[in-house]
mmCIF file of C-alpha atoms in Angstrom:
data_model
loop_
_atom_site.group_PDB
_atom_site.id
_atom_site.type_symbol
_atom_site.label_atom_id
_atom_site.label_comp_id
_atom_site.label_asym_id
_atom_site.label_seq_id
_atom_site.Cartn_x
_atom_site.Cartn_y
_atom_site.Cartn_z
ATOM 1 C CA MET X 661 -122.523 189.901 -56.855
ATOM 2 C CA SER X 662 -123.577 188.306 -53.692
ATOM 3 C CA THR X 663 -124.698 185.400 -55.197
ATOM 4 C CA SER X 664 -120.498 184.106 -57.121
ATOM 5 C CA LYS X 665 -120.080 185.141 -53.477
ATOM 6 C CA ASN X 666 -122.310 182.084 -52.310
ATOM 7 C CA TRP X 667 -121.263 179.769 -55.192
ATOM 8 C CA ALA X 668 -117.387 180.662 -54.220
ATOM 9 C CA THR X 669 -117.932 179.745 -50.632
ATOM 10 C CA ALA X 670 -119.516 176.642 -51.300
ATOM 11 C CA ALA X 671 -116.849 175.709 -53.716
ATOM 12 C CA LEU X 672 -114.259 176.247 -51.003
ATOM 13 C CA VAL X 673 -115.871 174.344 -48.216
ATOM 14 C CA SER X 674 -116.278 171.760 -50.226
ATOM 15 C CA CYS X 675 -113.083 171.244 -51.602
ATOM 16 C CA ALA X 676 -112.276 171.898 -47.978
ATOM 17 C CA LEU X 677 -114.347 168.536 -46.757
ATOM 18 C CA LEU X 678 -113.204 166.293 -49.507
ATOM 19 C CA LEU X 679 -109.443 167.173 -48.536
ATOM 20 C CA SER X 680 -110.113 166.938 -45.483
ATOM 21 C CA GLY X 681 -112.151 162.966 -46.199
ATOM 22 C CA CYS X 682 -109.084 161.782 -48.549
ATOM 23 C CA ALA X 683 -106.494 162.654 -45.695
ATOM 24 C CA ALA X 684 -108.924 160.394 -43.369
ATOM 25 C CA LEU X 685 -109.046 158.080 -45.864
ATOM 26 C CA GLU X 686 -105.295 157.844 -46.049
ATOM 27 C CA SER X 687 -104.710 157.286 -42.674
ATOM 28 C CA MET X 688 -107.224 154.298 -42.436
ATOM 29 C CA ALA X 689 -105.377 153.057 -44.820
ATOM 30 C CA SER X 690 -102.284 153.033 -43.400
ATOM 31 C CA ASP X 691 -103.632 150.501 -40.388
ATOM 32 C CA PHE X 692 -104.397 148.357 -43.003
ATOM 33 C CA ALA X 693 -101.111 148.906 -44.953
ATOM 34 C CA PRO X 694 -97.947 146.072 -44.221
ATOM 35 C CA SER X 695 -95.324 146.584 -41.975
ATOM 36 C CA GLY X 696 -92.832 145.837 -44.464
ATOM 37 C CA GLU X 697 -93.292 142.478 -44.564
ATOM 38 C CA GLU X 698 -94.037 140.838 -47.370
ATOM 39 C CA VAL X 699 -97.994 140.112 -47.859
ATOM 40 C CA THR X 700 -98.362 136.839 -49.156
ATOM 41 C CA PRO X 701 -102.503 136.516 -50.729
ATOM 42 C CA VAL X 702 -104.292 134.236 -49.862
ATOM 43 C CA VAL X 703 -105.055 131.773 -52.619
ATOM 44 C CA PRO X 704 -108.391 129.540 -52.406
ATOM 45 C CA SER X 705 -108.227 125.954 -51.844
ATOM 46 C CA PRO X 706 -109.591 124.235 -55.065
ATOM 47 C CA VAL X 707 -112.610 122.485 -54.970
ATOM 48 C CA ALA X 708 -112.554 118.971 -54.396
ATOM 49 C CA LYS X 709 -113.476 116.654 -57.586
ATOM 50 C CA ALA X 710 -112.768 113.442 -57.149
ATOM 51 C CA PRO X 711 -115.135 111.542 -55.459
ATOM 52 C CA ILE X 712 -114.800 111.851 -51.474
ATOM 53 C CA SER X 713 -115.324 108.014 -49.968
ATOM 54 C CA THR X 714 -115.504 107.306 -46.630
ATOM 55 C CA GLY X 715 -113.371 104.345 -47.281
ATOM 56 C CA GLU X 716 -116.121 101.715 -45.819
ATOM 57 C CA TYR X 717 -115.054 99.190 -48.080
ATOM 58 C CA ASP X 718 -111.866 97.964 -49.094
ATOM 59 C CA LEU X 719 -110.988 96.855 -52.808
ATOM 60 C CA VAL X 720 -112.131 93.276 -52.276
ATOM 61 C CA GLU X 721 -115.253 94.730 -50.835
ATOM 62 C CA SER X 722 -116.348 97.173 -53.486
ATOM 63 C CA CYS X 723 -115.499 94.608 -56.151
ATOM 64 C CA ARG X 724 -117.949 92.223 -54.301
ATOM 65 C CA VAL X 725 -120.829 94.393 -54.108
ATOM 66 C CA PHE X 726 -120.188 96.145 -57.977
ATOM 67 C CA PHE X 727 -119.496 92.483 -59.793
ATOM 68 C CA THR X 728 -121.991 90.270 -57.740
ATOM 69 C CA GLY X 729 -125.277 92.189 -57.503
ATOM 70 C CA PRO X 730 -127.906 93.792 -59.351
ATOM 71 C CA ILE X 731 -125.596 97.018 -60.574
ATOM 72 C CA VAL X 732 -123.158 94.983 -63.528
ATOM 73 C CA ASP X 733 -126.154 93.372 -65.039
ATOM 74 C CA ASN X 734 -127.542 96.714 -65.535
ATOM 75 C CA VAL X 735 -124.845 98.414 -66.999
ATOM 76 C CA ARG X 736 -123.831 95.388 -69.236
ATOM 77 C CA GLN X 737 -127.673 95.891 -70.348
ATOM 78 C CA LEU X 738 -127.105 99.213 -70.967
ATOM 79 C CA ARG X 739 -124.103 99.483 -72.911
ATOM 80 C CA ASP X 740 -125.672 99.366 -76.424
ATOM 81 C CA ALA X 741 -128.199 102.193 -75.243
ATOM 82 C CA VAL X 742 -125.726 104.606 -74.647
ATOM 83 C CA GLN X 743 -124.760 105.534 -78.198
ATOM 84 C CA ALA X 744 -128.987 106.277 -79.053
ATOM 85 C CA PRO X 745 -130.444 109.039 -78.281
ATOM 86 C CA LEU X 746 -131.496 109.568 -75.086
ATOM 87 C CA THR X 747 -135.709 109.091 -74.204
ATOM 88 C CA GLU X 748 -137.261 109.173 -71.125
ATOM 89 C CA GLU X 749 -137.117 105.378 -70.038
ATOM 90 C CA ARG X 750 -133.142 105.690 -70.707
ATOM 91 C CA THR X 751 -132.929 108.765 -69.163
ATOM 92 C CA GLY X 752 -134.059 106.932 -66.292
ATOM 93 C CA ALA X 753 -132.035 104.029 -66.405
ATOM 94 C CA PHE X 754 -129.001 105.257 -66.985
ATOM 95 C CA SER X 755 -129.906 107.630 -63.980
ATOM 96 C CA SER X 756 -130.328 104.812 -61.822
ATOM 97 C CA VAL X 757 -126.959 103.062 -62.997
ATOM 98 C CA SER X 758 -124.730 106.295 -62.434
ATOM 99 C CA ARG X 759 -126.806 106.649 -58.737
ATOM 100 C CA ASN X 760 -125.961 103.261 -57.639
ATOM 101 C CA ILE X 761 -122.338 103.518 -58.922
ATOM 102 C CA GLY X 762 -122.300 106.238 -57.148
ATOM 103 C CA ASP X 763 -123.667 104.854 -53.506
ATOM 104 C CA ILE X 764 -120.481 102.193 -54.332
ATOM 105 C CA ILE X 765 -117.900 105.452 -54.737
ATOM 106 C CA SER X 766 -118.760 106.738 -51.316
ATOM 107 C CA LYS X 767 -117.781 103.658 -49.267
ATOM 108 C CA ALA X 768 -115.191 102.650 -52.114
ATOM 109 C CA ASP X 769 -111.596 102.363 -51.977
ATOM 110 C CA GLU X 770 -108.948 104.698 -53.901
ATOM 111 C CA VAL X 771 -108.525 101.931 -56.697
ATOM 112 C CA SER X 772 -111.993 101.344 -57.262
ATOM 113 C CA ILE X 773 -113.109 104.841 -57.253
ATOM 114 C CA ALA X 774 -110.911 105.804 -60.774
ATOM 115 C CA HIS X 775 -112.650 102.206 -61.893
ATOM 116 C CA LEU X 776 -115.876 103.182 -60.984
ATOM 117 C CA GLU X 777 -115.949 106.437 -62.581
ATOM 118 C CA ALA X 778 -114.623 105.257 -65.674
ATOM 119 C CA VAL X 779 -117.716 102.974 -65.825
ATOM 120 C CA ARG X 780 -119.999 105.528 -64.981
ATOM 121 C CA ALA X 781 -118.394 108.026 -67.448
ATOM 122 C CA PRO X 782 -120.248 106.788 -70.363
ATOM 123 C CA PHE X 783 -124.142 106.836 -68.472
ATOM 124 C CA ASP X 784 -123.091 110.059 -67.060
ATOM 125 C CA GLN X 785 -121.975 111.379 -70.949
ATOM 126 C CA ALA X 786 -125.447 110.028 -72.054
ATOM 127 C CA LEU X 787 -127.262 111.837 -69.736
ATOM 128 C CA ASP X 788 -125.402 114.767 -70.684
ATOM 129 C CA GLY X 789 -127.074 114.340 -74.564
ATOM 130 C CA SER X 790 -123.308 113.041 -75.603
ATOM 131 C CA ILE X 791 -123.161 110.049 -77.697
ATOM 132 C CA ALA X 792 -120.790 107.877 -75.494
ATOM 133 C CA ARG X 793 -119.151 104.448 -76.389
ATOM 134 C CA PRO X 794 -120.645 101.329 -75.806
ATOM 135 C CA LYS X 795 -116.881 99.960 -75.952
ATOM 136 C CA ALA X 796 -116.018 102.767 -73.473
ATOM 137 C CA VAL X 797 -118.180 100.607 -70.981
ATOM 138 C CA ASP X 798 -116.852 97.060 -72.107
ATOM 139 C CA THR X 799 -112.992 98.278 -71.754
ATOM 140 C CA ALA X 800 -114.095 100.013 -67.822
ATOM 141 C CA VAL X 801 -115.833 96.813 -66.634
ATOM 142 C CA LYS X 802 -112.928 94.535 -67.875
ATOM 143 C CA ASN X 803 -110.109 97.334 -66.478
ATOM 144 C CA TYR X 804 -111.561 97.018 -63.364
ATOM 145 C CA GLU X 805 -112.434 93.251 -62.934
ATOM 146 C CA THR X 806 -108.512 92.753 -63.992
ATOM 147 C CA ALA X 807 -107.920 95.684 -61.119
ATOM 148 C CA CYS X 808 -110.396 93.220 -59.202
ATOM 149 C CA LYS X 809 -108.726 89.578 -59.734
ATOM 150 C CA GLU X 810 -105.046 91.090 -58.771
ATOM 151 C CA GLY X 811 -106.089 92.576 -55.324
ATOM 152 C CA GLY X 812 -107.461 89.386 -54.333
ATOM 153 C CA PHE X 813 -111.296 89.301 -55.417
ATOM 154 C CA LYS X 814 -112.824 85.523 -56.393
ATOM 155 C CA GLY X 815 -115.696 86.626 -57.186
#
């Protein structure tokens, strides 16, 4: 019988400790509860998906860098390759085009960013293993060229 009394005593002590622990938690929780006013949840700000530009170049300068340098020539030479399966050589060429356009984007104006992203997209698509369309490259370059001329670029 003494064993069952020991078990009963242990159970009683355990229950008492458990209840006192619960009471302490409830007391602590009330310290963090709102005081009658509505609490609005904190919503994390969305991650910026658009490229961030320093705005160092205005539209004309962005156009000049793209259209008077070797970048546009590389884009035009590689336009047909975006529809072909990826090879080691194409991977290097597409990466170079994407990186060079990204360098301009980092300094470009807002109008140029949208157009340059459209030019870069088929190359990035090809790098991801998807087959891109050469017509997408042509259209993006043509649209950017039109925006540049409308913006005052004489090149």
